[in-house]
Every structure is written in structure tokens, then in C-alpha cells.
Amino acid sequence: MQNLADRIVGQIGTVLLGKEQAVKLALACLLSRGHLLIEDLPGMGKTTLAQALANVLGLSYRRVQFTSDMLPADILGFSVFDRESNGFNFHPGPVFTQVLLADEINRTTPKTQSALLEAMEERQVTLEGETRPLPEPFFVIATQNPTTQSGTFPLPESQLDRFLMRIELGYPDSRAERALLMGINPRERLDDIQPLVSYDEFVVLQKQVDTIKASDSLLDYLQRLINYTRTAQEFSCGLSPRGSLALLRSARAWALIEGRQYVIPEDVQAVAPAVIGHRVRDAGDFGDPGGVALVERLINNVDVMGA
Amino acid sequence: MIPVFQIPRNSLVWLLVAQTLLILPHLPRLPVWILFAWFITVVWRVQIFRGLWPFPRPWVKVMIVLLCVMGLLSEYGRFFGIEPMVGLLITAFLLKLLEMRQKRDVLIVAFLGFFVAATQFLFSQTLLTTLYILLTVTALTTALLGVHQSEGHRYPWRSFKLAGTLIAQSLPLMLALFIIMPRLGSLWAVPQPEQRAATGVSDSMAPGDFSRLVQDKATAFRVTFDGDIPPPPFLYWRGLVLSDFDGRRWQQARFGRFRGDSVNWNNEPLEQWRSTVETTGEPLSYQVILEPTQQHWLYALPLASSSDERVGFTRDYRLVSRLPVNSRYQYQVDSHLNYRLQAQALSGSDLGRELYLPDGFNPRSVQQARQWFAQAGSPRAYIDRVLAYFTRDFTYTLEPPLLGQHSVDDFLWQTKRGFCEHFASAFVVMMRAAGIPARVVVGYQGGALNPLKNFLVVRQADAHAWSEVWLEGEGWLRVDPTAAVAPGRIESGLDSALSPAEAELLDDPFSLESYRSFALLDGIRLRLEVLEYDWHQWVMNYDQQKQSGLLNSLLGAVTPGRVAAALLISGFVVLAAVGAMLALSGRRAPLDPGDKLYRRFLRRLKSRGFQHHPGEGPRTLAKRVKSERPELNAWVSQVVNSYERYRYGEEGGQLELLRRLVREAPSRRI
């Protein structure tokens, strides 16, 4: 497995330089059957990452660019009257795919946002009284611009909660940047990426996540972390049970990627900023729910051993 | 508009509950209109709380206060005295409800409540009272808690439980202070409650008095004997000697209860007349705990003497207390059951008093007495003749028929139904008519043994009247005509002497006494008696003397330093116990052996100058060691690997390996 994970990460690394950690997190998210939210400035490689992931996993891929004048039908699809058959024909929207890249999701109105978010949660679309299942697997990789930028509709907490992880890419380091500048445009090399796993292999991998052992000791640590978010003054609200489940599942996937059959505290610590960061809020901060710094404090303050 | 502080609901509820609890036991002593005032203030307060009524205007308050003060004055007629003062306090406590605007006011009312709770002890100090006051204090504490609790506390019982815990936690300290704190005398004389009905035997006796008294199940006094308890025929607890007869009512002799010459106090030299007592044999010693009677006289077996300073000895050989007994009173008595009183001769005035019969009353009895005395020949034979007449067709009954002007005549020759006072009165009249000095003695007879603690409980129901006759050369002899009619009364108590139908009249459904036939309830009754007895012995009776005795035996000597040390130590012990309880309840599950080893490993790392961070997992730690202290890397990575596998991995049984690895730490100096 390590081999495979390494190869996937290496493969994507050829188009997204110097972002191993982010790539692994994204992979862990998909292995845990969760949706991924990538938040960063424009031009940091969000779209590249999403497309590379889809390519390498051999999944069908659609991309929707969200704009402020978009309507739910633009994503979900619509029915058109067909004169020949004298009936309505359903034209499926871009949502009917395995990997959906929802680009700049916070540029559209809440109405359209929630249409997509509903599909994410139920993994099905109900239109005109007819329920249509989405393909398996179904991933949404959404990107959003920092909410401080103009022309954004920030996602409310309840909708942020639907994403298993939220990651940031950040600027590449200088070596990666130099390589980028010297090489050809990565976008053009995206098509060179060949699928490394088949769909069946991917499902097997996903199932393997559940077999990773989480010992009592580790669950104790996990609970200490969760309790800390619920009792410490600096957290305006604690982590929900859904959040704690997400943390454990992601830590398992992370251990799998690391090639281990059991979870260690470092796995939890590695995924915690991505999993918890968008679910908690600093009690002193009334702005953006961006608790990454808060999560770092959490990790530093909670004893791995138990007091 | 000044923002008005709203009393938390919890606090108000408990304040009202505590107020109710506090006022209830005082009600019999308070004027009736207080109930009305109480009702109005409570309703008004609740309406203020609900925001429906405004606070009373100043002139309304002044009016209310004036009305209440006038009411109190008209009820008691004076202000200096315990009852009017308590009345005033309670009125203030009630009216203050209408004044609570600030948190401070609530505190004042609550503290006033504590004060009112303390006044309860002026009237009663039984165990039950104490428990009740503990309950009211808990309610008050809940109200205090409620003031400080935030809006969210809406469950009155939770606050009450918290207050109960607080009170329970303070009990050990209270106990320690009770035992150790020096008993200072009261700083000012606490006035005694005055308007209180005297209980028990009164200082006069008329037909019908005793049949009322015996319906009372209350305890009159308790007795602990140092040795064996004498059999019932000896248990005549003399209380009063009644020599004056006006034809219907018997009273104490006119020479007064407390004329200086008639009482010989224990701190005074022995009076001449005390030599008229002859005793033989060893005295019987015992302790009596008398319930408050509001009277001076004490009860004891004849012939009693006491070494107690507060006790005096009267001309008619009884014990009296210097002050009226208005709280439980304990005294020590020595009684000689074999005695002769005034065996030589009676003085002229004594004779005249003990032979006096009012003219024109009971002519038939007087006539009959003279006739029988002439027939009998000797005083002894005459006494037997009269007693024999009683045994013939007289009935001992709780419900004697009413008697006319010649009460003795009516009783002896017509109704022939009576209670002990009828027999005693008739017997004495018959004796006096025949020229034999005689008098009525009232007190108690018998008593019920509490087998659990071996003390005797004498109840109001044991009240009795008998007579004494004086025979030349023998002195005063006790003759109990009731014994002739109903021997069972003396041997085994009142219940057995009455007919079953009458005995039922005595049953009070609210008294455990009435359920003696149920073993369980009787057991409970006996145990309660013992509790009350112990309460008196150990708590109420714990005075300076007992304290210094106890402290002497505990500390060796009573010096200020030692007492202070004992106070400190006992306080510390209580706190330590609380601390231990907290520590025990908060203790975590024991550590896993692997975690213990890992801890040891961390300590060893520390001693080698490497400090780990709390949020650092083993692997992160190893990585940091590798970069910061490469010389430790080999050891650390081995330990961390082993620990990680043991603690998080699937392979078990790595503990030994881990232990070995931790032990193999590289030496500190490299």
C-alpha cells in the first residue's frame, strides 16, 4: 500500500510541486469517503490538484465554475420538452460525475451552494419529484477563495461541516517555485498523468481504511482532544460527534497512507488541522472560522500520554 | 427608573419556604393576626416578583410597621420579655420581605432568618427541635445560595441538595467546635420565656384534675439509678404535700412555699428541724432529668436528699429548685427508702394544720369516721377499717360522676366511683375526722423501664395522689388508698387498672405510647426515648465542667495552647478528610504498565537534559531527539518503536522488551 500511496503522491507531485503534505491530506480525504474543501488564493494550484487526483484515480471528472448568477439547475440538470418523443428529456447537470470540482464555491449564492451541498450529503439528486442517484464514488472537491476577498458568500458552519477536510495549499517553497518556473506549465502535463489504480482497487483501499487499528490508548487521546475543545474557554463551541468520527476516520486513512496497520497520535495530529480547523472557532475571534492556529494550540496543550 | 434587582426565583422560593418553616413552631406563641400579616406579605412579595404589584410606598410601610407594633403591644402588654421580642423579630422578618430590592436586602432577610432560627432554642432544646432547625437552616442556606446562582438555576431541589451538602460538610467542624470551644458564660442574661403554661402536677388538687392529666402521654421526667431499680410499690415520686382543704380543693399549707424558714438550701447550714428525720440503711442514688414544669418543686422518692447547690429541702421533706424549672433540669438525689419522719411528736401548729377540716362540709363522713374509729379502737385498726371499706364496692375509673358540695360524702356513700384524687381526698378527710393527722401527697407513681439503656421514664400519665398519715411513734406513713381499690395501678401502671373500655380512652393515635402491643413500634419508641435521653446527657448537659473533664482526658491538661492546638488539629483533620474524599473521587484509573515505563523513559530523557512537550507524540519526540541530541537517537528510537507497537500497534507482549529498552539508557555523561 505504501508503495501505491507513494506512487500516487509522486505522480501528482510532478504537476503540483512541493505540496506533498497537501496531496496526502487530499488523498486521505478521498480514502475516507469525504468531500474536500481547498481554500486558497487564486492561482495556487487548487484546480490542478483536483484534476490530478481525479486522473490518477481513474475517475470521471467534471468541473463547474461557480459564479454569482448561477442557478441550481446549472449544476443538477434540467428537463427539456422533446417534440419528437412528446415528453420531457432529462439533461443531467455536471453533478453526475465521480469527481466534481466545484471551483470557487463561495462565489455563488447560498441557493446554489445548498443545491450542491444537498447532493453531497445524500449522494443523490431529486428533481421534479424524481430521485436520481449519483455515481459511485462521488467526491466533491470544492475550492474557495479566502472569505476576506470581495464577491464571496461565506459558507455557513453547518455547510462547512459537510466537508471532511479543509486544506490550504500555500505558496510553494523557493525550490519548488524555481522548478516550476524552469519547467513547462504543469497544466499541460495534467493529461500525461495516467490512472494508477482501477476503480475496484480504489474501493478495496477505501475498505482497508476501516481495518486500521485504533487502540484504546489512541481513542483516549482522541477523546482528550475532543473534550478539550468542549471545555476550554478559548473554543466558542466544541467538536460535534460527527467531527470526532471524521477525525478518527481521517487519522485511519492517514495511517494507511503512511503504510501502517495502526493509528498513532501523530496521525491524528497530522490530520487534525484539516479536519477540525473549519469546525471550531476561536472564542475571541468573530470573523472567519479559521481555527488552524487554534488547533495547533489544542495539539500542543493536550497531553498525548494522558495526565 | 432605577433598574430593579430581580431576586432569583430559586432564592425567593426557598426564602418563603424557610420563613414558613421558621414561623410554624413559633405560631402558638404569636398573636393570631401575624398569620394574616404573613399571608399579606407573602402574597404581596410574590406579586412583586411577578411584576404585577409595585413595592409598597413609604407611608404604607410606616403604617404597616405602626400597626404591627401596636398589635404586638396589645397582645403582650409590654416589650421587655422573650415572647414580645421574638414577636417583634418575626414581624420584622416578615415585613422585610416587602423591602427586598437589592441583593443586599435578600442577604439581610436570610441572616435575620438565621437569627430567628436561633430563637427557637429559647423555647425548646430537644433533639427533634435541633433536627428541625437544621432543616430550616438548610432551607435558608439554599436561599442564600440562590441569590448568588445565575439565572439558569431553575431547579429548587438541586440548590437544596447543594445546600444540604454544604451543611453536611460543615457538621464535623461544628462538632469539633462544640466539643473544644471554651464555654463562655452568656455575655448578657438571656431572659427566660414567661408566658408558659405550667405542665404536670399543679399546686392544688380538686376532683377531676388527675383524670385530665393522665391523658397526657408526655414525659414528666427520666431517672437513671446508680444501682438496681426498686420495685414499683416503692416508686412514689413525691412532688407536693397538700395539707389545706377547703371542702373541695386541696392546697399547700399556708406557711408559704418559700418562706425563709421553710426551705433549707443546700448551701446553708442544716436547720434544726432536719434532725427529725431518721434513716436506716444505704441510700439509693439516682439522677433525675426533669422536663420543664415552670414550677419550683422537684420529684424524688422519699426520703430524699440532694447535694446539688441549686436544690433546697422543705419542711415537708421535699426537694425544691431555687428557680422555676423552665428548661430541662437535671439533679442528683439520694433516697433512703427506710425512714421515719417526725416520729417523736408534732408541734401544736403542725397538728392543727394536719387535722383541720372545714366546718359544714361532709357531715356524714365525719360522723361515720368517729363511729368507726370508736369501734376500731386503735389508729392502725381504723386505717384498715377504712381501706377495707374502699376495697368493698368502689370502682377505679377515669370518668367519675360529678360530685356536689359535700364531695367526700357524695363519693363515699353514693357514687363510689373515683380516680386517685377522690380516694386520697376521701381517705385523708376520714383520717382527720377521726383525729389522725393526715395529708394528701401528689406526684407520680411508677414509671416505665427502658430496657435499652436501663432508665426509668415517668410520664404525665403516671401522675398520682396518695396520702400520708401520722402515727405516734412511727411518724408519717404513706398510705395509698388507690392501692386498696386497684392494686394493679401500683404494680403495673394505669392501663392495667382500668377497664379495657376506659383504657382505650387513654389511647392517643398520635403517640407511639398507644402502640405498645406492636413489637416493632414499641422498639422504635424505646429507641427514640434513648436517643432523647442521650441527647440530653451528651449535648444539652455538656457544660464547662464536662468539657474540661473531657478535654483533660483527651489533652492531658487544659491549657490555652493545647486547646488552640486541638482546635487547629481537629479543623485540619476535617479539611484533610474532605481533601481525601475529593482526591479519591477524582482519581483516575490506574496507569497502564506500558505508560508507566514510557513515563520513566521521559524522566530519564529529562535527566539527560531533554524535555518533552505534552502534546508531542512518541514519533515526533524521536524525530526531535534525532535532530537535537543525535547521541541519544539509537536508544530513543528503539524505545519509541517498541512503545508505539505496544501501545498502538497490534502485537501484544512487547512489555518486557520495552522494559529492557528503557532500562538500557545510555549513561548521562558522554
GROMACS .gro file of C-alpha atoms in nm, chain B residues 65 67 76 113 148 201 286 367 422 445 513-514 537 613 619 621 662:
model
   17
  372VAL     CA    1  -4.498   4.890   6.097
  374LEU     CA    2  -4.997   4.862   6.309
  383TYR     CA    3  -4.823   4.119   7.517
  420GLY     CA    4  -3.380   3.413   5.933
  455HIS     CA    5  -2.571   3.401   4.410
  508VAL     CA    6  -4.893   1.822   8.858
  593TYR     CA    7  -3.013   0.830   9.110
  674GLN     CA    8  -6.991   1.120  11.168
  729HIS     CA    9  -6.105   1.103   9.508
  752GLN     CA   10  -4.618   0.671   9.082
  820GLU     CA   11  -4.717   0.504   7.351
  821SER     CA   12  -5.051   0.377   7.226
  844GLN     CA   13  -2.687   1.362   7.859
  920HIS     CA   14   0.632   1.866   2.526
  926ARG     CA   15   0.739   0.955   1.699
  928LEU     CA   16   0.974   1.315   2.001
  969VAL     CA   17   1.401   0.171   2.887
   0.00000   0.00000   0.00000
